[in-house]
Amino acid sequence: MILTPEYIFRNVEAIRPEFLAQLGVKALVLDVDNTLTGDGSQQLDASVQAWLDAMRAAGVSLTIVSNNTARRVRPFAGRIGLDFVPLACKPLPLGLMAARRRLGVARREMAMVGDQIYTDRLAAGLYGIRCLYVLPRTPHEHNRGVRLKRKLEPFWVDRYFQKGGKVYE
């Protein structure tokens, strides 16, 4: 099913370049809130910075695709040296299309990394790319709509585990 995660990672740092190479993935499209940083935060953990550095060193192209405004995303993206697509309209794949053109890769060489099933996973599924679903970095959400969707996500996560899925650490 298009909403059932393909892979679940404890956090973004658990995604390894070797894993991506096995999948043929050369580029990652990254969500911001509760994926790279806490919800609404401009702070980047040292472990995430080290992960970004390792991805770059491995030749993995990176860009941010966020439903947030440029005002929210630009300072964060600038601080970590990444290009970004704001107001991506996920789950519509419009932001993913723009990111793929900028990255210059085929769909099969690209994956979405995000913490929400009803935006990130669904957008990836609709666009026909892999989604590397990560567990949210923080338990709180500022947005009421996201809090509501979080209550619906366990159904799809349970389906993943029923199919023999595991959490990559």
JSON list of C-alpha atoms in Angstrom, two decimals:
[
{"chain": "A", "resi": 1, "resn": "MET", "atom": "CA", "xyz": [0.00, 0.00, 0.00]},
{"chain": "A", "resi": 2, "resn": "ILE", "atom": "CA", "xyz": [1.22, 3.48, -0.79]},
{"chain": "A", "resi": 3, "resn": "LEU", "atom": "CA", "xyz": [1.08, 4.59, 2.87]},
{"chain": "A", "resi": 4, "resn": "THR", "atom": "CA", "xyz": [2.86, 1.62, 4.42]},
{"chain": "A", "resi": 5, "resn": "PRO", "atom": "CA", "xyz": [6.51, 2.54, 5.03]},
{"chain": "A", "resi": 6, "resn": "GLU", "atom": "CA", "xyz": [9.12, 0.72, 2.97]},
{"chain": "A", "resi": 7, "resn": "TYR", "atom": "CA", "xyz": [11.82, 1.24, 5.59]},
{"chain": "A", "resi": 8, "resn": "ILE", "atom": "CA", "xyz": [11.79, 2.70, 9.09]},
{"chain": "A", "resi": 9, "resn": "PHE", "atom": "CA", "xyz": [14.89, 4.24, 10.63]},
{"chain": "A", "resi": 10, "resn": "ARG", "atom": "CA", "xyz": [15.36, 5.19, 14.29]},
{"chain": "A", "resi": 11, "resn": "ASN", "atom": "CA", "xyz": [16.60, 8.59, 13.07]},
{"chain": "A", "resi": 12, "resn": "VAL", "atom": "CA", "xyz": [18.21, 10.15, 10.03]},
{"chain": "A", "resi": 13, "resn": "GLU", "atom": "CA", "xyz": [21.66, 9.23, 11.33]},
{"chain": "A", "resi": 14, "resn": "ALA", "atom": "CA", "xyz": [20.80, 5.53, 10.96]},
{"chain": "A", "resi": 15, "resn": "ILE", "atom": "CA", "xyz": [20.66, 5.87, 7.18]},
{"chain": "A", "resi": 16, "resn": "ARG", "atom": "CA", "xyz": [24.05, 4.71, 5.90]},
{"chain": "A", "resi": 17, "resn": "PRO", "atom": "CA", "xyz": [25.74, 5.41, 2.55]},
{"chain": "A", "resi": 18, "resn": "GLU", "atom": "CA", "xyz": [26.23, 1.65, 2.06]},
{"chain": "A", "resi": 19, "resn": "PHE", "atom": "CA", "xyz": [22.48, 1.09, 2.43]},
{"chain": "A", "resi": 20, "resn": "LEU", "atom": "CA", "xyz": [21.79, 3.78, -0.18]},
{"chain": "A", "resi": 21, "resn": "ALA", "atom": "CA", "xyz": [24.35, 2.26, -2.54]},
{"chain": "A", "resi": 22, "resn": "GLN", "atom": "CA", "xyz": [22.61, -1.12, -2.30]},
{"chain": "A", "resi": 23, "resn": "LEU", "atom": "CA", "xyz": [19.37, 0.58, -3.36]},
{"chain": "A", "resi": 24, "resn": "GLY", "atom": "CA", "xyz": [21.06, 2.55, -6.14]},
{"chain": "A", "resi": 25, "resn": "VAL", "atom": "CA", "xyz": [20.13, 5.84, -4.43]},
{"chain": "A", "resi": 26, "resn": "LYS", "atom": "CA", "xyz": [22.43, 8.75, -5.28]},
{"chain": "A", "resi": 27, "resn": "ALA", "atom": "CA", "xyz": [20.32, 11.64, -3.98]},
{"chain": "A", "resi": 28, "resn": "LEU", "atom": "CA", "xyz": [18.24, 12.29, -0.88]},
{"chain": "A", "resi": 29, "resn": "VAL", "atom": "CA", "xyz": [15.41, 14.75, -0.54]},
{"chain": "A", "resi": 30, "resn": "LEU", "atom": "CA", "xyz": [15.20, 15.75, 3.12]},
{"chain": "A", "resi": 31, "resn": "ASP", "atom": "CA", "xyz": [12.35, 17.00, 5.26]},
{"chain": "A", "resi": 32, "resn": "VAL", "atom": "CA", "xyz": [13.30, 19.46, 8.03]},
{"chain": "A", "resi": 33, "resn": "ASP", "atom": "CA", "xyz": [10.97, 19.44, 11.05]},
{"chain": "A", "resi": 34, "resn": "ASN", "atom": "CA", "xyz": [11.31, 16.30, 13.15]},
{"chain": "A", "resi": 35, "resn": "THR", "atom": "CA", "xyz": [13.59, 14.78, 10.52]},
{"chain": "A", "resi": 36, "resn": "LEU", "atom": "CA", "xyz": [16.80, 16.84, 10.54]},
{"chain": "A", "resi": 37, "resn": "THR", "atom": "CA", "xyz": [15.88, 18.90, 13.59]},
{"chain": "A", "resi": 38, "resn": "GLY", "atom": "CA", "xyz": [13.14, 19.22, 16.19]},
{"chain": "A", "resi": 39, "resn": "ASP", "atom": "CA", "xyz": [9.77, 20.67, 15.24]},
{"chain": "A", "resi": 40, "resn": "GLY", "atom": "CA", "xyz": [10.22, 24.39, 14.53]},
{"chain": "A", "resi": 41, "resn": "SER", "atom": "CA", "xyz": [13.88, 24.38, 15.61]},
{"chain": "A", "resi": 42, "resn": "GLN", "atom": "CA", "xyz": [16.76, 26.08, 13.84]},
{"chain": "A", "resi": 43, "resn": "GLN", "atom": "CA", "xyz": [19.30, 24.01, 15.81]},
{"chain": "A", "resi": 44, "resn": "LEU", "atom": "CA", "xyz": [21.14, 21.10, 14.23]},
{"chain": "A", "resi": 45, "resn": "ASP", "atom": "CA", "xyz": [22.49, 18.32, 16.43]},
{"chain": "A", "resi": 46, "resn": "ALA", "atom": "CA", "xyz": [26.19, 17.57, 15.96]},
{"chain": "A", "resi": 47, "resn": "SER", "atom": "CA", "xyz": [25.24, 13.98, 15.07]},
{"chain": "A", "resi": 48, "resn": "VAL", "atom": "CA", "xyz": [23.06, 15.21, 12.18]},
{"chain": "A", "resi": 49, "resn": "GLN", "atom": "CA", "xyz": [25.85, 17.50, 10.95]},
{"chain": "A", "resi": 50, "resn": "ALA", "atom": "CA", "xyz": [28.25, 14.54, 11.03]},
{"chain": "A", "resi": 51, "resn": "TRP", "atom": "CA", "xyz": [25.68, 12.50, 9.08]},
{"chain": "A", "resi": 52, "resn": "LEU", "atom": "CA", "xyz": [25.32, 15.25, 6.45]},
{"chain": "A", "resi": 53, "resn": "ASP", "atom": "CA", "xyz": [29.11, 15.39, 6.13]},
{"chain": "A", "resi": 54, "resn": "ALA", "atom": "CA", "xyz": [29.31, 11.60, 5.74]},
{"chain": "A", "resi": 55, "resn": "MET", "atom": "CA", "xyz": [26.63, 11.64, 3.04]},
{"chain": "A", "resi": 56, "resn": "ARG", "atom": "CA", "xyz": [28.45, 14.37, 1.13]},
{"chain": "A", "resi": 57, "resn": "ALA", "atom": "CA", "xyz": [31.76, 12.51, 1.48]},
{"chain": "A", "resi": 58, "resn": "ALA", "atom": "CA", "xyz": [30.06, 9.40, 0.04]},
{"chain": "A", "resi": 59, "resn": "GLY", "atom": "CA", "xyz": [28.89, 11.42, -2.98]},
{"chain": "A", "resi": 60, "resn": "VAL", "atom": "CA", "xyz": [25.21, 11.48, -2.04]},
{"chain": "A", "resi": 61, "resn": "SER", "atom": "CA", "xyz": [23.47, 14.63, -3.29]},
{"chain": "A", "resi": 62, "resn": "LEU", "atom": "CA", "xyz": [21.22, 16.32, -0.73]},
{"chain": "A", "resi": 63, "resn": "THR", "atom": "CA", "xyz": [18.46, 18.91, -0.86]},
{"chain": "A", "resi": 64, "resn": "ILE", "atom": "CA", "xyz": [15.62, 19.97, 1.41]},
{"chain": "A", "resi": 65, "resn": "VAL", "atom": "CA", "xyz": [11.96, 19.74, 0.40]},
{"chain": "A", "resi": 66, "resn": "SER", "atom": "CA", "xyz": [9.65, 21.23, 3.00]},
{"chain": "A", "resi": 67, "resn": "ASN", "atom": "CA", "xyz": [6.05, 22.31, 3.26]},
{"chain": "A", "resi": 68, "resn": "ASN", "atom": "CA", "xyz": [7.26, 25.24, 5.37]},
{"chain": "A", "resi": 69, "resn": "THR", "atom": "CA", "xyz": [7.78, 28.74, 4.04]},
{"chain": "A", "resi": 70, "resn": "ALA", "atom": "CA", "xyz": [11.10, 30.03, 2.74]},
{"chain": "A", "resi": 71, "resn": "ARG", "atom": "CA", "xyz": [11.23, 32.24, 5.83]},
{"chain": "A", "resi": 72, "resn": "ARG", "atom": "CA", "xyz": [11.40, 29.10, 8.00]},
{"chain": "A", "resi": 73, "resn": "VAL", "atom": "CA", "xyz": [13.59, 26.95, 5.75]},
{"chain": "A", "resi": 74, "resn": "ARG", "atom": "CA", "xyz": [16.08, 29.43, 4.22]},
{"chain": "A", "resi": 75, "resn": "PRO", "atom": "CA", "xyz": [18.08, 30.17, 7.41]},
{"chain": "A", "resi": 76, "resn": "PHE", "atom": "CA", "xyz": [18.26, 26.49, 8.31]},
{"chain": "A", "resi": 77, "resn": "ALA", "atom": "CA", "xyz": [19.23, 25.38, 4.80]},
{"chain": "A", "resi": 78, "resn": "GLY", "atom": "CA", "xyz": [21.79, 28.16, 4.54]},
{"chain": "A", "resi": 79, "resn": "ARG", "atom": "CA", "xyz": [23.40, 27.19, 7.82]},
{"chain": "A", "resi": 80, "resn": "ILE", "atom": "CA", "xyz": [23.93, 23.61, 6.62]},
{"chain": "A", "resi": 81, "resn": "GLY", "atom": "CA", "xyz": [24.75, 24.51, 3.01]},
{"chain": "A", "resi": 82, "resn": "LEU", "atom": "CA", "xyz": [21.81, 22.87, 1.26]},
{"chain": "A", "resi": 83, "resn": "ASP", "atom": "CA", "xyz": [19.53, 23.99, -1.52]},
{"chain": "A", "resi": 84, "resn": "PHE", "atom": "CA", "xyz": [15.83, 23.87, -0.67]},
{"chain": "A", "resi": 85, "resn": "VAL", "atom": "CA", "xyz": [12.31, 23.78, -2.08]},
{"chain": "A", "resi": 86, "resn": "PRO", "atom": "CA", "xyz": [9.87, 25.57, 0.25]},
{"chain": "A", "resi": 87, "resn": "LEU", "atom": "CA", "xyz": [6.06, 25.31, 0.11]},
{"chain": "A", "resi": 88, "resn": "ALA", "atom": "CA", "xyz": [6.47, 21.89, -1.48]},
{"chain": "A", "resi": 89, "resn": "CYS", "atom": "CA", "xyz": [2.76, 21.00, -1.22]},
{"chain": "A", "resi": 90, "resn": "LYS", "atom": "CA", "xyz": [3.47, 17.48, 0.03]},
{"chain": "A", "resi": 91, "resn": "PRO", "atom": "CA", "xyz": [1.76, 15.03, -0.36]},
{"chain": "A", "resi": 92, "resn": "LEU", "atom": "CA", "xyz": [1.54, 16.33, -3.92]},
{"chain": "A", "resi": 93, "resn": "PRO", "atom": "CA", "xyz": [4.84, 15.48, -5.61]},
{"chain": "A", "resi": 94, "resn": "LEU", "atom": "CA", "xyz": [5.43, 19.01, -6.98]},
{"chain": "A", "resi": 95, "resn": "GLY", "atom": "CA", "xyz": [8.34, 19.76, -4.65]},
{"chain": "A", "resi": 96, "resn": "LEU", "atom": "CA", "xyz": [9.90, 16.37, -5.39]},
{"chain": "A", "resi": 97, "resn": "MET", "atom": "CA", "xyz": [9.71, 17.10, -9.12]},
{"chain": "A", "resi": 98, "resn": "ALA", "atom": "CA", "xyz": [11.51, 20.41, -8.65]},
{"chain": "A", "resi": 99, "resn": "ALA", "atom": "CA", "xyz": [14.14, 18.78, -6.45]},
{"chain": "A", "resi": 100, "resn": "ARG", "atom": "CA", "xyz": [14.79, 15.99, -8.96]},
{"chain": "A", "resi": 101, "resn": "ARG", "atom": "CA", "xyz": [15.35, 18.49, -11.76]},
{"chain": "A", "resi": 102, "resn": "ARG", "atom": "CA", "xyz": [17.82, 20.41, -9.59]},
{"chain": "A", "resi": 103, "resn": "LEU", "atom": "CA", "xyz": [19.61, 17.24, -8.51]},
{"chain": "A", "resi": 104, "resn": "GLY", "atom": "CA", "xyz": [19.80, 15.90, -12.07]},
{"chain": "A", "resi": 105, "resn": "VAL", "atom": "CA", "xyz": [19.03, 12.30, -11.14]},
{"chain": "A", "resi": 106, "resn": "ALA", "atom": "CA", "xyz": [16.54, 9.70, -12.32]},
{"chain": "A", "resi": 107, "resn": "ARG", "atom": "CA", "xyz": [13.65, 8.87, -10.00]},
{"chain": "A", "resi": 108, "resn": "ARG", "atom": "CA", "xyz": [15.11, 5.45, -9.24]},
{"chain": "A", "resi": 109, "resn": "GLU", "atom": "CA", "xyz": [18.25, 7.20, -7.94]},
{"chain": "A", "resi": 110, "resn": "MET", "atom": "CA", "xyz": [16.37, 9.43, -5.50]},
{"chain": "A", "resi": 111, "resn": "ALA", "atom": "CA", "xyz": [14.69, 8.83, -2.13]},
{"chain": "A", "resi": 112, "resn": "MET", "atom": "CA", "xyz": [12.61, 10.97, 0.23]},
{"chain": "A", "resi": 113, "resn": "VAL", "atom": "CA", "xyz": [13.63, 11.10, 3.90]},
{"chain": "A", "resi": 114, "resn": "GLY", "atom": "CA", "xyz": [10.88, 12.23, 6.26]},
{"chain": "A", "resi": 115, "resn": "ASP", "atom": "CA", "xyz": [8.97, 11.63, 9.45]},
{"chain": "A", "resi": 116, "resn": "GLN", "atom": "CA", "xyz": [5.35, 11.85, 8.29]},
{"chain": "A", "resi": 117, "resn": "ILE", "atom": "CA", "xyz": [3.37, 9.17, 6.51]},
{"chain": "A", "resi": 118, "resn": "TYR", "atom": "CA", "xyz": [0.63, 11.46, 5.19]},
{"chain": "A", "resi": 119, "resn": "THR", "atom": "CA", "xyz": [3.07, 13.95, 3.66]},
{"chain": "A", "resi": 120, "resn": "ASP", "atom": "CA", "xyz": [6.54, 12.48, 3.07]},
{"chain": "A", "resi": 121, "resn": "ARG", "atom": "CA", "xyz": [5.65, 8.82, 2.52]},
{"chain": "A", "resi": 122, "resn": "LEU", "atom": "CA", "xyz": [2.59, 9.64, 0.44]},
{"chain": "A", "resi": 123, "resn": "ALA", "atom": "CA", "xyz": [4.44, 12.21, -1.71]},
{"chain": "A", "resi": 124, "resn": "ALA", "atom": "CA", "xyz": [7.21, 9.68, -2.39]},
{"chain": "A", "resi": 125, "resn": "GLY", "atom": "CA", "xyz": [4.68, 7.00, -3.25]},
{"chain": "A", "resi": 126, "resn": "LEU", "atom": "CA", "xyz": [2.76, 9.27, -5.59]},
{"chain": "A", "resi": 127, "resn": "TYR", "atom": "CA", "xyz": [5.99, 10.30, -7.32]},
{"chain": "A", "resi": 128, "resn": "GLY", "atom": "CA", "xyz": [7.24, 6.72, -7.59]},
{"chain": "A", "resi": 129, "resn": "ILE", "atom": "CA", "xyz": [10.36, 7.04, -5.43]},
{"chain": "A", "resi": 130, "resn": "ARG", "atom": "CA", "xyz": [11.45, 5.32, -2.24]},
{"chain": "A", "resi": 131, "resn": "CYS", "atom": "CA", "xyz": [10.74, 6.81, 1.15]},
{"chain": "A", "resi": 132, "resn": "LEU", "atom": "CA", "xyz": [13.12, 6.32, 4.04]},
{"chain": "A", "resi": 133, "resn": "TYR", "atom": "CA", "xyz": [10.74, 6.96, 6.92]},
{"chain": "A", "resi": 134, "resn": "VAL", "atom": "CA", "xyz": [12.37, 8.16, 10.13]},
{"chain": "A", "resi": 135, "resn": "LEU", "atom": "CA", "xyz": [10.82, 8.23, 13.57]},
{"chain": "A", "resi": 136, "resn": "PRO", "atom": "CA", "xyz": [10.14, 11.82, 14.70]},
{"chain": "A", "resi": 137, "resn": "ARG", "atom": "CA", "xyz": [13.05, 13.48, 16.53]},
{"chain": "A", "resi": 138, "resn": "THR", "atom": "CA", "xyz": [10.76, 14.99, 19.17]},
{"chain": "A", "resi": 139, "resn": "PRO", "atom": "CA", "xyz": [7.43, 13.85, 20.60]},
{"chain": "A", "resi": 140, "resn": "HIS", "atom": "CA", "xyz": [5.77, 17.26, 20.30]},
{"chain": "A", "resi": 141, "resn": "GLU", "atom": "CA", "xyz": [4.23, 18.99, 17.30]},
{"chain": "A", "resi": 142, "resn": "HIS", "atom": "CA", "xyz": [3.24, 22.64, 17.10]},
{"chain": "A", "resi": 143, "resn": "ASN", "atom": "CA", "xyz": [0.79, 22.13, 14.24]},
{"chain": "A", "resi": 144, "resn": "ARG", "atom": "CA", "xyz": [-2.65, 20.75, 15.15]},
{"chain": "A", "resi": 145, "resn": "GLY", "atom": "CA", "xyz": [-3.04, 19.13, 11.74]},
{"chain": "A", "resi": 146, "resn": "VAL", "atom": "CA", "xyz": [0.20, 17.22, 12.20]},
{"chain": "A", "resi": 147, "resn": "ARG", "atom": "CA", "xyz": [-0.88, 16.14, 15.70]},
{"chain": "A", "resi": 148, "resn": "LEU", "atom": "CA", "xyz": [-4.08, 14.71, 14.19]},
{"chain": "A", "resi": 149, "resn": "LYS", "atom": "CA", "xyz": [-2.20, 12.86, 11.45]},
{"chain": "A", "resi": 150, "resn": "ARG", "atom": "CA", "xyz": [0.19, 11.43, 14.04]},
{"chain": "A", "resi": 151, "resn": "LYS", "atom": "CA", "xyz": [-2.77, 9.69, 15.67]},
{"chain": "A", "resi": 152, "resn": "LEU", "atom": "CA", "xyz": [-3.51, 7.93, 12.36]},
{"chain": "A", "resi": 153, "resn": "GLU", "atom": "CA", "xyz": [0.04, 6.87, 11.54]},
{"chain": "A", "resi": 154, "resn": "PRO", "atom": "CA", "xyz": [0.34, 3.85, 13.90]},
{"chain": "A", "resi": 155, "resn": "PHE", "atom": "CA", "xyz": [-1.99, 1.82, 11.65]},
{"chain": "A", "resi": 156, "resn": "TRP", "atom": "CA", "xyz": [0.49, 2.08, 8.75]},
{"chain": "A", "resi": 157, "resn": "VAL", "atom": "CA", "xyz": [3.53, 1.53, 10.96]},
{"chain": "A", "resi": 158, "resn": "ASP", "atom": "CA", "xyz": [1.89, -1.62, 12.35]},
{"chain": "A", "resi": 159, "resn": "ARG", "atom": "CA", "xyz": [1.31, -2.87, 8.80]},
{"chain": "A", "resi": 160, "resn": "TYR", "atom": "CA", "xyz": [5.02, -2.42, 8.12]},
{"chain": "A", "resi": 161, "resn": "PHE", "atom": "CA", "xyz": [5.90, -4.61, 11.10]},
{"chain": "A", "resi": 162, "resn": "GLN", "atom": "CA", "xyz": [3.23, -7.19, 10.22]},
{"chain": "A", "resi": 163, "resn": "LYS", "atom": "CA", "xyz": [4.97, -7.57, 6.84]},
{"chain": "A", "resi": 164, "resn": "GLY", "atom": "CA", "xyz": [8.24, -8.35, 8.64]},
{"chain": "A", "resi": 165, "resn": "GLY", "atom": "CA", "xyz": [9.69, -4.85, 8.70]},
{"chain": "A", "resi": 166, "resn": "LYS", "atom": "CA", "xyz": [12.30, -3.75, 11.21]},
{"chain": "A", "resi": 167, "resn": "VAL", "atom": "CA", "xyz": [13.65, -0.51, 12.60]},
{"chain": "A", "resi": 168, "resn": "TYR", "atom": "CA", "xyz": [17.07, 0.27, 11.19]},
{"chain": "A", "resi": 169, "resn": "GLU", "atom": "CA", "xyz": [19.32, 1.59, 13.97]}
]
